[in-house]
PDB file of C-alpha atoms in Angstrom:
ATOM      1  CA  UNK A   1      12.578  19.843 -71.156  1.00 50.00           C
ATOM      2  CA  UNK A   2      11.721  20.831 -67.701  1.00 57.00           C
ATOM      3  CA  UNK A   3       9.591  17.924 -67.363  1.00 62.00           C
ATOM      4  CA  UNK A   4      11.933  15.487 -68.716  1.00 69.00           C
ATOM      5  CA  UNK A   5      13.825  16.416 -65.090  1.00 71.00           C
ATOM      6  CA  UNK A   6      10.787  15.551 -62.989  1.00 75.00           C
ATOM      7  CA  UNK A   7      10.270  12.381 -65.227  1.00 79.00           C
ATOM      8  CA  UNK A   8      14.170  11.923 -64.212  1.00 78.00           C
ATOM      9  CA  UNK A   9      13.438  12.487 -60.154  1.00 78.00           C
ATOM     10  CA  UNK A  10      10.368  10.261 -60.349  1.00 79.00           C
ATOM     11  CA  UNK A  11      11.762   7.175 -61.819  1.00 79.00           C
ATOM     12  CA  UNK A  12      14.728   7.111 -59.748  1.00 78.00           C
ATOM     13  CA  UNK A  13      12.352   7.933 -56.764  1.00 76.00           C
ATOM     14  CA  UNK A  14      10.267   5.080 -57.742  1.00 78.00           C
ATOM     15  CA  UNK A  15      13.358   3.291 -58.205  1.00 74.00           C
ATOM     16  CA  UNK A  16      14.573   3.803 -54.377  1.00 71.00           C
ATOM     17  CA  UNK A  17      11.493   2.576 -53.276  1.00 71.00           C
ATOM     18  CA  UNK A  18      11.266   0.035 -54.891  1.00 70.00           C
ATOM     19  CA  UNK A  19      14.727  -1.393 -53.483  1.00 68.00           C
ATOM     20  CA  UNK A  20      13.776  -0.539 -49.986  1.00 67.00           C
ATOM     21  CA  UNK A  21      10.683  -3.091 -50.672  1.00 69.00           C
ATOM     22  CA  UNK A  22      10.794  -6.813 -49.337  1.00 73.00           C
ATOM     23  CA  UNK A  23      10.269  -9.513 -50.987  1.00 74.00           C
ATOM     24  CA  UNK A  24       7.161 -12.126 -49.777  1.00 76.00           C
ATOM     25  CA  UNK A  25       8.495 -14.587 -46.901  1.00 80.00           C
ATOM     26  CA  UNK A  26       7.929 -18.537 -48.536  1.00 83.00           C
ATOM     27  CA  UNK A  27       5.930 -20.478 -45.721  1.00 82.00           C
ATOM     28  CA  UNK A  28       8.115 -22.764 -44.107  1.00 83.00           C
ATOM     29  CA  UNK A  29       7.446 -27.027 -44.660  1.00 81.00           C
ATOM     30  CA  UNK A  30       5.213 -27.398 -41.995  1.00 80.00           C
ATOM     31  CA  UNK A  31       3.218 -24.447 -42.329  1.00 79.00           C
ATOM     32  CA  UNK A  32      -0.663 -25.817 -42.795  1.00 74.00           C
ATOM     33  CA  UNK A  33      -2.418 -25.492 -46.057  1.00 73.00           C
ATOM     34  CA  UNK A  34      -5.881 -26.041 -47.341  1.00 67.00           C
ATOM     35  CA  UNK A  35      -4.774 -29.422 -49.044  1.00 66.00           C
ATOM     36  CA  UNK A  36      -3.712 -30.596 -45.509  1.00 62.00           C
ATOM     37  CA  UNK A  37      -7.290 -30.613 -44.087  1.00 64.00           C
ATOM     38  CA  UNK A  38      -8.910 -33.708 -43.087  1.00 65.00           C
ATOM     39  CA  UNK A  39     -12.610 -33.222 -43.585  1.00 62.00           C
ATOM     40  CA  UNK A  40     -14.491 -31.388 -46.507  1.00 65.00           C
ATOM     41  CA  UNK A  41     -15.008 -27.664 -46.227  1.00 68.00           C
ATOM     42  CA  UNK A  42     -17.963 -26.788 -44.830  1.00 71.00           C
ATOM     43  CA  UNK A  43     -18.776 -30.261 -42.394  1.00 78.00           C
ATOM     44  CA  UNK A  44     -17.585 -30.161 -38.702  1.00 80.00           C
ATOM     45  CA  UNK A  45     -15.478 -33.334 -37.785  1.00 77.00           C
ATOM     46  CA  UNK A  46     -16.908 -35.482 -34.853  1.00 80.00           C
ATOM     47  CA  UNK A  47     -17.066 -34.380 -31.517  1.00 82.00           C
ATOM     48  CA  UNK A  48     -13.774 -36.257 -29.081  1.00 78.00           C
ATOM     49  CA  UNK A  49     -15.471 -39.090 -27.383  1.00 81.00           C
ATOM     50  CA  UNK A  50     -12.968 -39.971 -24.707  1.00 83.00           C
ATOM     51  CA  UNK A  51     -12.276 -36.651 -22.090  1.00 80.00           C
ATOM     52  CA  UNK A  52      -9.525 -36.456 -19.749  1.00 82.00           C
ATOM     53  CA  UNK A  53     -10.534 -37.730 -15.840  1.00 87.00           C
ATOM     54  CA  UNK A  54      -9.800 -34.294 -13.864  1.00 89.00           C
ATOM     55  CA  UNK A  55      -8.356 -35.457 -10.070  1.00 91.00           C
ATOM     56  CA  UNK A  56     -10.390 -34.285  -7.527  1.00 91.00           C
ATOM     57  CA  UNK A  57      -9.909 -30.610  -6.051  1.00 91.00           C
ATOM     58  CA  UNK A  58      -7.819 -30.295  -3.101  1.00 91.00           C
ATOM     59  CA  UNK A  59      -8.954 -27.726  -0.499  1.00 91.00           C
ATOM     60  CA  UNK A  60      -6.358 -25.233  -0.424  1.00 89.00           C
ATOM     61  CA  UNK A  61      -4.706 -24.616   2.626  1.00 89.00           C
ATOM     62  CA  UNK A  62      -6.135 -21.192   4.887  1.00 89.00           C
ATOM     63  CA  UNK A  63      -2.801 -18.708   5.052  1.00 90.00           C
ATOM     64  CA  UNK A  64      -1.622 -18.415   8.642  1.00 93.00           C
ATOM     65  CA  UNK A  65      -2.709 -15.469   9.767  1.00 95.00           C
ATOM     66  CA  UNK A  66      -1.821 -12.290  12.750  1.00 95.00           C
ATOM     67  CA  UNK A  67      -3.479 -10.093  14.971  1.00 96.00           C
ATOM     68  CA  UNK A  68      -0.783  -7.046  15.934  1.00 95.00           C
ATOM     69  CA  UNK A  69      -2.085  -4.168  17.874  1.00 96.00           C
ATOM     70  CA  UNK A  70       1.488  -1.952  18.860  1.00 96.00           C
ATOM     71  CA  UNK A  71       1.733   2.015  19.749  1.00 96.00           C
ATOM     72  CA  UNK A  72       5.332   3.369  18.980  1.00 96.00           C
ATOM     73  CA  UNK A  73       7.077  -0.169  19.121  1.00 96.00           C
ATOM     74  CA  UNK A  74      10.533  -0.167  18.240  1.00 96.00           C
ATOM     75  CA  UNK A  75      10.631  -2.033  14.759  1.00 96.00           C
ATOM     76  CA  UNK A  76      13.261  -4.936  15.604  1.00 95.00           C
ATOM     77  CA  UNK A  77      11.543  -5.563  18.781  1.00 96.00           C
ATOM     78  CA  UNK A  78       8.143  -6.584  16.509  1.00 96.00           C
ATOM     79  CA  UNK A  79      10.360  -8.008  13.888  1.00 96.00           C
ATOM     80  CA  UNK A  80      11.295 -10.404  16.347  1.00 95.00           C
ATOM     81  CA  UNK A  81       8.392 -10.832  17.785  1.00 95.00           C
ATOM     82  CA  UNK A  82       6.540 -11.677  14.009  1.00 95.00           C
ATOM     83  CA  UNK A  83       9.539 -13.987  13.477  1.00 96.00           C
ATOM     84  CA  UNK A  84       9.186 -16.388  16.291  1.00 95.00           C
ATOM     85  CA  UNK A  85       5.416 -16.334  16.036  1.00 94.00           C
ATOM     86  CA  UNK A  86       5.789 -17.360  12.452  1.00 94.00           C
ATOM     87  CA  UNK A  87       8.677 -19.746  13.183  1.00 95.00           C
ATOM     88  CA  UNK A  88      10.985 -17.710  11.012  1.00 95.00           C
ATOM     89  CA  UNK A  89      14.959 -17.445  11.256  1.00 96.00           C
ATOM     90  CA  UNK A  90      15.022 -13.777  11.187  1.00 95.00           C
ATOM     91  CA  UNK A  91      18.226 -11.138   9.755  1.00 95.00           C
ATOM     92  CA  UNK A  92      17.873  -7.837  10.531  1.00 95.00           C
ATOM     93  CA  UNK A  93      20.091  -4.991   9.386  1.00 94.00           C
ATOM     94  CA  UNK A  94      21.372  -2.971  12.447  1.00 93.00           C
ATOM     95  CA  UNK A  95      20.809   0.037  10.830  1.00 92.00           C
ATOM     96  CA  UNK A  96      17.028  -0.573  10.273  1.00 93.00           C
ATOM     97  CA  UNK A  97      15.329   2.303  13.219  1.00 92.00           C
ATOM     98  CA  UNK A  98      11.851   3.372  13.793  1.00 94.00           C
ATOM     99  CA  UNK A  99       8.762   2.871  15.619  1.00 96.00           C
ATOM    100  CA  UNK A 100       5.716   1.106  14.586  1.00 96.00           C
ATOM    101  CA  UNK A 101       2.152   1.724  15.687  1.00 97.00           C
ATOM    102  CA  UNK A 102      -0.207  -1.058  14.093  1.00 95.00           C
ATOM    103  CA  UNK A 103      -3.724  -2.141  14.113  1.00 97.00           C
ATOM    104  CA  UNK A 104      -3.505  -5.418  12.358  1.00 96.00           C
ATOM    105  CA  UNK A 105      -6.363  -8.122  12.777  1.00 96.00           C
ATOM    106  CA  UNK A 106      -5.919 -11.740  11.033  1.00 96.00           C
ATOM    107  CA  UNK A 107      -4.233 -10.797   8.167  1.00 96.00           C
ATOM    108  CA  UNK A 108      -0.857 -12.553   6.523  1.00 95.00           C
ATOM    109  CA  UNK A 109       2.716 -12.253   7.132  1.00 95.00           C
ATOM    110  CA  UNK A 110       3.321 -10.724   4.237  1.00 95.00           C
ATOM    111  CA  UNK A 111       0.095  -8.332   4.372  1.00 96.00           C
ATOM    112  CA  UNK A 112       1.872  -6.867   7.952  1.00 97.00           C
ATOM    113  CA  UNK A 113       5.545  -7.062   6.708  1.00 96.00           C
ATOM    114  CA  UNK A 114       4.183  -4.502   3.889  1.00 95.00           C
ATOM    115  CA  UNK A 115       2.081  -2.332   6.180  1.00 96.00           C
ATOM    116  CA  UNK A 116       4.983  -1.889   8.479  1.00 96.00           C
ATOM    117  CA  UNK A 117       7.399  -1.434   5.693  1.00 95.00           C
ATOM    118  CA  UNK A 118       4.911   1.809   4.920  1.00 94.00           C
ATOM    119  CA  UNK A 119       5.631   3.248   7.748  1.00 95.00           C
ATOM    120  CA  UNK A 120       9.365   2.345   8.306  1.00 94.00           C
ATOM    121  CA  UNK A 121      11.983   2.484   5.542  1.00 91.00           C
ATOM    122  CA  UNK A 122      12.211  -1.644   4.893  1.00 93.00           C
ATOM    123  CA  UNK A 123      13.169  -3.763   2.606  1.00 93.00           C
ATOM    124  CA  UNK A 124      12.172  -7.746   3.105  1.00 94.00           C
ATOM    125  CA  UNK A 125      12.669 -11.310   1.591  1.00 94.00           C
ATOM    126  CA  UNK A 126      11.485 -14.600   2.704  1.00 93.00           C
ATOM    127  CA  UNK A 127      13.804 -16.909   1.465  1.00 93.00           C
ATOM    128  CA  UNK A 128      12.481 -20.295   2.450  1.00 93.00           C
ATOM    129  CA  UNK A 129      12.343 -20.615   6.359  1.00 95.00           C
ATOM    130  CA  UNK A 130      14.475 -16.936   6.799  1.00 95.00           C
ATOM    131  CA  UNK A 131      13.008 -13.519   6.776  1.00 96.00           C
ATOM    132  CA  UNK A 132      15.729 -11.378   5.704  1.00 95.00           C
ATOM    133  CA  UNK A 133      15.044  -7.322   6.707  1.00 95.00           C
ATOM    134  CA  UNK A 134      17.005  -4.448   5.250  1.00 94.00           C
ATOM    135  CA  UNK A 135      16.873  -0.903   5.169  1.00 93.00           C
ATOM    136  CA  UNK A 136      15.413   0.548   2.304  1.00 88.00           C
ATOM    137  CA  UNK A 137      18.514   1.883  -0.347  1.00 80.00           C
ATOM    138  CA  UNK A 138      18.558   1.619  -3.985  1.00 75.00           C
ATOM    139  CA  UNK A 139      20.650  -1.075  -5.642  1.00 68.00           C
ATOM    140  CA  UNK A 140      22.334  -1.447  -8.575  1.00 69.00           C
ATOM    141  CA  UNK A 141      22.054  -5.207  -9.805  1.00 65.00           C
ATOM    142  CA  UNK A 142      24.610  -6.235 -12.196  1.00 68.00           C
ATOM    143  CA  UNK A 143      24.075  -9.296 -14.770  1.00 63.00           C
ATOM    144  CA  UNK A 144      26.507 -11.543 -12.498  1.00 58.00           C
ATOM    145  CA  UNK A 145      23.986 -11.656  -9.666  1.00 52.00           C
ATOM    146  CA  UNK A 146      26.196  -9.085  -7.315  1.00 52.00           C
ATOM    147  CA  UNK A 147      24.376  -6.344  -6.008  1.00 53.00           C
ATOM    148  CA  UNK A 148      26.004  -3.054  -4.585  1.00 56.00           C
ATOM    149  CA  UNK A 149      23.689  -0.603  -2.738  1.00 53.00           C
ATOM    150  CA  UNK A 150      24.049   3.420  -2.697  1.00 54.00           C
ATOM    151  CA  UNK A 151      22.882   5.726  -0.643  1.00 51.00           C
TER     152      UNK A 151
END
């Protein structure tokens, strides 16, 4: 009798299992079978005879690049100065403060917008023909597209 109750536990364990089991997905109409192949098994169809004309390569255009050498610069002062040497609108937050000393030789906009954003708290965005500067805050960004910052 006392194994008739673990018999008993077993099947219905078995049984729970069993339910919690899925059945086999069917493969959907155009899912590829071995009746859809073209050539025997075991041959290798011919090779493509007629290959697509690649256009010529285009050299790609050298990246405009700086030279900044600056001891204890204010940072909107060589904002500005970046700006108009790239021929950038420029929008800088008025609370953005700090100095900047830099030893930058032929390297990118962006390359010296990120080393100066090292040393001062800034955020930046070029949007097109604008270089928009911030302060560095955290932001919340909602799904809408509105953004509120916190301090």
């Amino acid at each position: 009798m006392r194994y008739s109750g673990v018999r008993v536990a077993l099947a219905a364990l078995s049984a729970l299992v069993a339910a919690c089991s899925q059945t086999p997905l069917k493969p959907a109409p155009t899912h590829l079978t071995s009746a859809d192949q073209t050539h025997p098994e075991g041959t290798i169809p011919p090779p493509v005879q007629v290959t697509p004309v690649l256009p010529k390569p285009r050299p790609a255009l050298r990246p405009e690049t700086y030279s900044v050498v600056v001891s204890n610069v204010r940072v909107q002062e060589l904002l500005f100065a970046l700006a108009r040497d790239a021929k950038l609108q420029i929008d800088i937050d008025p609370s953005l403060t700090g100095t900047v000393t830099l030893n930058a030789i032929d390297q990118t906009l962006p390359q010296l917008l990120a080393r100066i954003a090292r040393q001062v708290d800034l955020r930046y965005e070029i949007d097109g023909q604008n270089l928009i500067v911030t302060r560095d805050a955290s932001w919340l960004r909602f799904s809408l597209g509105s953004s509120i910052a916190q301090d």
